[in-house]
Coordinates of C-alpha atoms in Angstrom, one line a residue:
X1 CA -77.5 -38.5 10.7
X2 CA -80.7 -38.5 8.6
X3 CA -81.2 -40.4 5.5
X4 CA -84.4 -40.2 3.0
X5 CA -85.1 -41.9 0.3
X6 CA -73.5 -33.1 -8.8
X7 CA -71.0 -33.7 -10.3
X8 CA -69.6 -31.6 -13.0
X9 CA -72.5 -28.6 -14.3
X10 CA -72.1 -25.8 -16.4
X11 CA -75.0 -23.7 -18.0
X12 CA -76.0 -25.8 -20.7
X13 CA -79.4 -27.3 -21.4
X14 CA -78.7 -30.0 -18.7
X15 CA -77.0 -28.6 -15.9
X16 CA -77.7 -29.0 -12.6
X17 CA -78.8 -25.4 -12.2
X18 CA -81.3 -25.8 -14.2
X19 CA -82.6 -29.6 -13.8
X20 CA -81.9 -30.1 -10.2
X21 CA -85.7 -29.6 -9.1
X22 CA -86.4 -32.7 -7.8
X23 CA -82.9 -32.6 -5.5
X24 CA -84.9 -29.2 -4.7
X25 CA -87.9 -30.7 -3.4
X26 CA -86.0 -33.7 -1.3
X27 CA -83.8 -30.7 0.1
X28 CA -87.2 -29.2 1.0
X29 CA -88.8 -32.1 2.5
X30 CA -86.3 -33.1 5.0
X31 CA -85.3 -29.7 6.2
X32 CA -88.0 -29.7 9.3
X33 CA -86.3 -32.6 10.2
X34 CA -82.8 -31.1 10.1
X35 CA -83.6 -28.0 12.2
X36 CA -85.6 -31.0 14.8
X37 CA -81.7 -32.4 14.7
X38 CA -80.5 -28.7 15.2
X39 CA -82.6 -28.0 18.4
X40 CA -82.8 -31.0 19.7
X41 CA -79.5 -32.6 19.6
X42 CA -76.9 -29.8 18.9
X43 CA -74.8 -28.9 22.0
X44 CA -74.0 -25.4 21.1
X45 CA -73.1 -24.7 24.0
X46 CA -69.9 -26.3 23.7
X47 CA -69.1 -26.2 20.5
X48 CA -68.9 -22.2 21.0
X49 CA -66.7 -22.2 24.3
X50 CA -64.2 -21.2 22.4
X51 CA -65.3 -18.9 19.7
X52 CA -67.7 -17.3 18.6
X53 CA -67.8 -18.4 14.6
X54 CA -69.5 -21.4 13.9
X55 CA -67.7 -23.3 11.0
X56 CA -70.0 -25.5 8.8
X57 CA -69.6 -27.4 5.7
X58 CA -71.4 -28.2 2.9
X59 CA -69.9 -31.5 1.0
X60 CA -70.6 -32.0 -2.6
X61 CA -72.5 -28.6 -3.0
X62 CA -72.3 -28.7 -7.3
X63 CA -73.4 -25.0 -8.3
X64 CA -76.8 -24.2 -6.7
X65 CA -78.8 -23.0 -6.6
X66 CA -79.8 -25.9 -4.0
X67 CA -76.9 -25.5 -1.7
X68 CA -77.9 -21.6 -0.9
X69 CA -81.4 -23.2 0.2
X70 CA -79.6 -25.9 2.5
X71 CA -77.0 -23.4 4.0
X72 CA -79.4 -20.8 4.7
X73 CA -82.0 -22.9 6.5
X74 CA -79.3 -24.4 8.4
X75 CA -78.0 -20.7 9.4
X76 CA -81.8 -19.8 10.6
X77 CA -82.0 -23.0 12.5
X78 CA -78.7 -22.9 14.6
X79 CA -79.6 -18.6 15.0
X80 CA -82.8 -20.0 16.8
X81 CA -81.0 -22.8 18.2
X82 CA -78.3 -20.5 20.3
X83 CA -81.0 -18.1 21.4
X84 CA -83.8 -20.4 22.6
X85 CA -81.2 -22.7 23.6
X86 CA -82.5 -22.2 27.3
X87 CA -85.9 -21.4 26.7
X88 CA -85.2 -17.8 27.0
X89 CA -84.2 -15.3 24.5
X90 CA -81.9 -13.7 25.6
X91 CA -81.2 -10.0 23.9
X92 CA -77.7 -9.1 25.4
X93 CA -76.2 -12.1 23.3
X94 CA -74.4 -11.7 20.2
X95 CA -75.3 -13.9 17.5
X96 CA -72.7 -15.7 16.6
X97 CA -70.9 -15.2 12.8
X98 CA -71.0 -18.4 10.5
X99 CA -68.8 -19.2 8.1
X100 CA -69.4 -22.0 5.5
X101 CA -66.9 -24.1 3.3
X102 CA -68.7 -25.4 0.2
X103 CA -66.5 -28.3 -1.2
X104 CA -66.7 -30.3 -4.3
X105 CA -64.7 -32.2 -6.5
X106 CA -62.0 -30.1 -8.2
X107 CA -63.8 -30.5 -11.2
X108 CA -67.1 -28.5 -10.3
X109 CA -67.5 -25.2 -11.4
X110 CA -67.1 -23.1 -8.4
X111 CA -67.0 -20.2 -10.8
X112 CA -71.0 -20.5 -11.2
X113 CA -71.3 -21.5 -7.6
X114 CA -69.8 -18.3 -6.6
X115 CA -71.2 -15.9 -9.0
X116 CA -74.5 -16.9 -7.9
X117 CA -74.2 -16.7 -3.9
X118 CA -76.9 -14.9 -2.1
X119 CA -76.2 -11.3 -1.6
X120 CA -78.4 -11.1 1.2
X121 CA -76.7 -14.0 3.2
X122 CA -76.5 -14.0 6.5
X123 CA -72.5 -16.4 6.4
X124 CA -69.1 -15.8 5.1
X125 CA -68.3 -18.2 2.2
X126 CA -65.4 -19.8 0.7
X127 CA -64.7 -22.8 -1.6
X128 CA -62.7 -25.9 -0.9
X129 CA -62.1 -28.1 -3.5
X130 CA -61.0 -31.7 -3.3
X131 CA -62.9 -35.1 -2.1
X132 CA -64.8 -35.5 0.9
X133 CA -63.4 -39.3 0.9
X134 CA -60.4 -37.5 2.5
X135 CA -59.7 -35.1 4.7
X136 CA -60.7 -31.2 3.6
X137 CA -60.3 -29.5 6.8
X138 CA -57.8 -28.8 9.9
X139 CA -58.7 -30.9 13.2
X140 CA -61.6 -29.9 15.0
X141 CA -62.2 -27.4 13.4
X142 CA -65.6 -27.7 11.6
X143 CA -68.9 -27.5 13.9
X144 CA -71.7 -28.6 11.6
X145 CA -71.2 -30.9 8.4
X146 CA -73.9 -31.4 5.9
X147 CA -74.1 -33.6 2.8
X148 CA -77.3 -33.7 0.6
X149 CA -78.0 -36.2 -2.1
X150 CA -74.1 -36.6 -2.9
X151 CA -72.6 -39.5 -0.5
X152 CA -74.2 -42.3 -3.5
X153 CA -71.2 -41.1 -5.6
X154 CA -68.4 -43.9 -5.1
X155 CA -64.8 -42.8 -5.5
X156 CA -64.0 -44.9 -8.0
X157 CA -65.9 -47.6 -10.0
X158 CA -65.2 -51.1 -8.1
X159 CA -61.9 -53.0 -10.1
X160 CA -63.6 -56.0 -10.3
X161 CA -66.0 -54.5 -12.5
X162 CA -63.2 -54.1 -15.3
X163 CA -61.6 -57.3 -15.3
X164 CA -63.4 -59.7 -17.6
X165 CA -62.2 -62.8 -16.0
X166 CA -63.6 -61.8 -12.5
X167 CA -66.9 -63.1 -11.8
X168 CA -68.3 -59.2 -11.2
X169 CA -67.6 -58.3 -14.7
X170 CA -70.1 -56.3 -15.3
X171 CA -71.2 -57.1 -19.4
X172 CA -74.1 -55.5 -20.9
X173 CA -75.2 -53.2 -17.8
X174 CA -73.5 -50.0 -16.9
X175 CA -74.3 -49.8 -13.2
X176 CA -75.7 -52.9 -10.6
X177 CA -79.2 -52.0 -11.4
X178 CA -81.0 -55.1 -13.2
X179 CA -77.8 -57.4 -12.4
X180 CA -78.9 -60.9 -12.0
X181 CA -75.2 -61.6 -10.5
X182 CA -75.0 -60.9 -6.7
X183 CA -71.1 -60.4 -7.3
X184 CA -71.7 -57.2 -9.2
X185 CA -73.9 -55.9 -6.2
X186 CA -71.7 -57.3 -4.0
X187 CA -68.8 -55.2 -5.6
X188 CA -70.8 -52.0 -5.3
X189 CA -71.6 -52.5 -1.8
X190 CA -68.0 -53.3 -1.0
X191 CA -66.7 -50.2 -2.7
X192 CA -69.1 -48.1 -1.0
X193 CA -68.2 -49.4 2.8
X194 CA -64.5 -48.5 1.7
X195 CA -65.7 -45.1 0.9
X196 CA -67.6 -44.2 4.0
X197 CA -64.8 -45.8 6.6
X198 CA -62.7 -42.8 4.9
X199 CA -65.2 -40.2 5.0
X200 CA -66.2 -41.2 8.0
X201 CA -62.9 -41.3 9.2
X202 CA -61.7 -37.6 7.9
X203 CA -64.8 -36.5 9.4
X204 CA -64.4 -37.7 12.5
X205 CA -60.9 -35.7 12.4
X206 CA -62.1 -32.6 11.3
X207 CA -65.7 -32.2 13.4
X208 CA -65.4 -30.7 17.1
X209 CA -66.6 -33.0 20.1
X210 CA -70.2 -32.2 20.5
X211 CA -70.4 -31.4 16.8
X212 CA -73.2 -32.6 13.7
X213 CA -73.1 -34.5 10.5
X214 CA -76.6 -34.5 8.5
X215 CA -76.4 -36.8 5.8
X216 CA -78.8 -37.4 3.1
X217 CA -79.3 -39.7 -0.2
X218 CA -81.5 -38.8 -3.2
X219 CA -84.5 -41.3 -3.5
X220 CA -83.6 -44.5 -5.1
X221 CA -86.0 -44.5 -8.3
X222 CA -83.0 -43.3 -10.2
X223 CA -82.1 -47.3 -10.4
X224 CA -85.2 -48.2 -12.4
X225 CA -84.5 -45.1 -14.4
X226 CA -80.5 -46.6 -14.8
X227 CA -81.3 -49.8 -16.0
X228 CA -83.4 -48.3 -19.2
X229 CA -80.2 -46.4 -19.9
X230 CA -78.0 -48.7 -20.3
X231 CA -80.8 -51.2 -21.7
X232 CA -80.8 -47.8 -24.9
X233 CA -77.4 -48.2 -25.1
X234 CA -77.6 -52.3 -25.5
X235 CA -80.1 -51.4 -28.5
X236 CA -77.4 -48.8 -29.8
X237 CA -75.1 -51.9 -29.8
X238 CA -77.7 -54.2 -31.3
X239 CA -78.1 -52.1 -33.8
X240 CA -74.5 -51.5 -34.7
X241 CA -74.6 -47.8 -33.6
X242 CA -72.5 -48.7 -31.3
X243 CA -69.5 -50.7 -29.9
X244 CA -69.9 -53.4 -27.8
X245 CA -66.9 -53.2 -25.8
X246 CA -67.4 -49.5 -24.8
X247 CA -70.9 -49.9 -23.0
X248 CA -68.8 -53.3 -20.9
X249 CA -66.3 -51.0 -20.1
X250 CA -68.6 -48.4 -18.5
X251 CA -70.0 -48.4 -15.0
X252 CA -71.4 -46.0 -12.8
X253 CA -69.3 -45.0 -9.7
X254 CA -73.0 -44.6 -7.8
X255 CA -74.6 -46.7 -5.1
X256 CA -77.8 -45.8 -2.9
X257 CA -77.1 -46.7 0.6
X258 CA -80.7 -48.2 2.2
X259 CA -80.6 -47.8 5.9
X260 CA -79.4 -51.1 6.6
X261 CA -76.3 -50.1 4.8
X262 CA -75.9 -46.9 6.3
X263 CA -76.4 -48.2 10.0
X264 CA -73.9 -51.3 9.1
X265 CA -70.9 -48.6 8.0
X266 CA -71.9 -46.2 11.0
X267 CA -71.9 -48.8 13.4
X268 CA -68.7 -50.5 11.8
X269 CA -66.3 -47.3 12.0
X270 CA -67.5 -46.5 15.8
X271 CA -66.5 -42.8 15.4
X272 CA -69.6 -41.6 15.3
X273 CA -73.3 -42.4 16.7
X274 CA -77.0 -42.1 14.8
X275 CA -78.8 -39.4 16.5
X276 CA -82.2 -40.1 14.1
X277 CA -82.3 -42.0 10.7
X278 CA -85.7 -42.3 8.5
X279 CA -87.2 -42.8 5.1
X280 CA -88.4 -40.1 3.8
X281 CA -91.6 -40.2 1.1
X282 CA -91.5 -36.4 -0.5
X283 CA -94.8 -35.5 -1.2
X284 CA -95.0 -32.9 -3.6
X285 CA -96.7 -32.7 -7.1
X286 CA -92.9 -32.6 -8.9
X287 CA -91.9 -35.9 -7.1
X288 CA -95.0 -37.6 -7.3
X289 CA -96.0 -37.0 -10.7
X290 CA -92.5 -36.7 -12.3
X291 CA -92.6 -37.8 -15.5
X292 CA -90.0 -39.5 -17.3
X293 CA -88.5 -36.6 -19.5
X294 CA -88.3 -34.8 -16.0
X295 CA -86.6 -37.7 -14.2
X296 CA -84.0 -38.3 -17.3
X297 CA -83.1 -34.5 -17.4
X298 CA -82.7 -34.3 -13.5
X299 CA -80.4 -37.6 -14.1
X300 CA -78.6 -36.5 -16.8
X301 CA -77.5 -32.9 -15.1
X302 CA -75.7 -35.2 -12.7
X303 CA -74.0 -37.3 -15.0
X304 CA -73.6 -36.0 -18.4
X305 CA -70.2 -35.6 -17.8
X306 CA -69.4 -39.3 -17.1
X307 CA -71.3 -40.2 -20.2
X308 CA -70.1 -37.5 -22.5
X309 CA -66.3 -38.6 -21.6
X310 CA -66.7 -42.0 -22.5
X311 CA -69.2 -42.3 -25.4
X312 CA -69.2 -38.6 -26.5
X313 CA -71.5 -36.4 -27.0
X314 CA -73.6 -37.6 -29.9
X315 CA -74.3 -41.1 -28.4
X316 CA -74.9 -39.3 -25.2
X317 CA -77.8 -37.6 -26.4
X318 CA -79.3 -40.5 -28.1
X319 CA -78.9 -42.4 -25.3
X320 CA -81.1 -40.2 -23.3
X321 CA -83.8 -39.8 -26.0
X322 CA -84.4 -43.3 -26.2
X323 CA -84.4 -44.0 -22.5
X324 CA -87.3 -41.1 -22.0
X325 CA -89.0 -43.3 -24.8
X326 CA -88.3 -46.9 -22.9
X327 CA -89.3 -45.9 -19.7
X328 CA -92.3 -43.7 -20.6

């Protein structure tokens, strides 16, 4: 499992098609390190004993164009893996057929997804929507599981958020970035060890002995970047653009695992083992000299759709005009 530090998209000014360029460089960055994972720890071997398809998924794939990138590298790298797999090519082998399951919520737009697949792929594709909280897929039947910059989203937002008498009520903020209250943290983290035992657990149904899991979360300045947003909406409210009550009731389902909480929920569940884990500093002119505007719109192509639903569109936008300003 490797670690470095979508939802709903359409084709709009801020989807993720078009403002997912810094997902595009993490994917980028860390994919030596995935084929390293590929050759060196994959048994192939037995994971095609018994046929000669290798299944592979890709959880929390939005639209693309990112997830084509991801899949075919992966494709390349388990190609080279079964070939060179004894040091020897050898040319009377068939290479094997691959077949990948791109999953997302049943709220993505699979109709982009699909309309925009490769033509020259080298893999069979097919959709399958639902939560990767849960289980997606028969038992053993997938070979190779991959999940880039999607496992911060929680299932749900934590209940003790919403309930004004609890001491994690969460007033003013709208995720746990810039809480002063260790129970709203607390809450988060809670919620997010709930969410991997399940995942971890369907996963752990679903993956064939000797199979993979690659697992990566987008870089954690998103927080800073949070915490001017809902500090934009608090001046909305000061300024009586906006009620009080609505920003209170709205939290983020998202929390960035560090390592420490990824090893603690890996360790916890037992089912599965950390073959390699690292931080991961991109270093690319887009990452390191992203400026606000381009930070906010990669944010927003994530989660528009949260924030349109609850404070519509028109303080949405605000919203994200005055946070380029604030954190400028």
């Amino acid at each position: 499992m490797t670690t470095s530090f979508s939802m709903n998209a359409g084709d709009g000014l801020y989807s993720y098609s078009k403002n997912s360029h810094l997902q595009n460089e993490i994917i980028d960055g860390v994919k030596e390190m995935v084929r390293d994972a590929i050759i060196r720890k994959l048994d192939i071997k037995t994971i095609l004993s018994s046929s000669n398809t290798i299944y592979i998924t890709e959880l929390g794939c939005s639209v693309g164009p990112n997830t084509f990138s991801s899949m075919q590298h992966i494709v390349e790298a388990l190609k080279d893996k079964y070939l060179y797999q004894d040091q020897v090519i050898d040319s009377t082998k068939s290479i094997p057929e691959f077949q990948i399951f791109f999953n997302d919520q049943v709220t993505n737009d699979f109709n982009t997804l699909f309309r925009s697949l490769p033509v020259d792929r080298s893999y069979y594709a097919s959709g399958v929507p639902g939560s990767f909280h849960g289980r997606l897929f028969p038992s053993r039947s997938i070979h190779f599981a991959h999940c880039s910059c999607a496992i911060h989203w929680l299932s749900k937002i934590p209940k003790e958020l919403l309930d004004k008498n609890s001491p994690a009520w969460n007033k003013g903020l709208i995720a746990y970035a810039g809480a002063s209250n260790v129970e709203i943290v607390n809450a988060y983290v809670a919620q997010f060890e709930r969410d991997m035992e399940m995942f971890f657990n369907a996963r752990a149904e679903e993956i064939v002995p000797g199979g993979m899991m690659v697992l990566f979360t987008p870089f954690s300045g998103y927080l800073r970047l949070l915490g001017f947003f809902g500090s934009s909406l608090m001046d909305m409210v000061n300024e009586g653009k906006l009620d009080e009550s609505l920003v209170d009731s709205f939290n983020l389902p998202m929390y960035f695992p560090s390592p420490q909480d990824m090893t603690k929920v890996v360790e916890k569940n037992g089912l599965f083992s950390i073959e390699r884990m690292e931080l991961i500093n991109i270093k690319s002119n887009l990452v390191d000299e992203a400026d606000a505007k381009t930070l906010m719109m990669s944010l927003r192509s994530s989660i528009e759709g949260v924030i349109i639903n609850h404070f519509g569109s028109k303080i949405a936008e605000e919203a994200c005009t005055r946070t380029i300003l604030k954190s400028e």
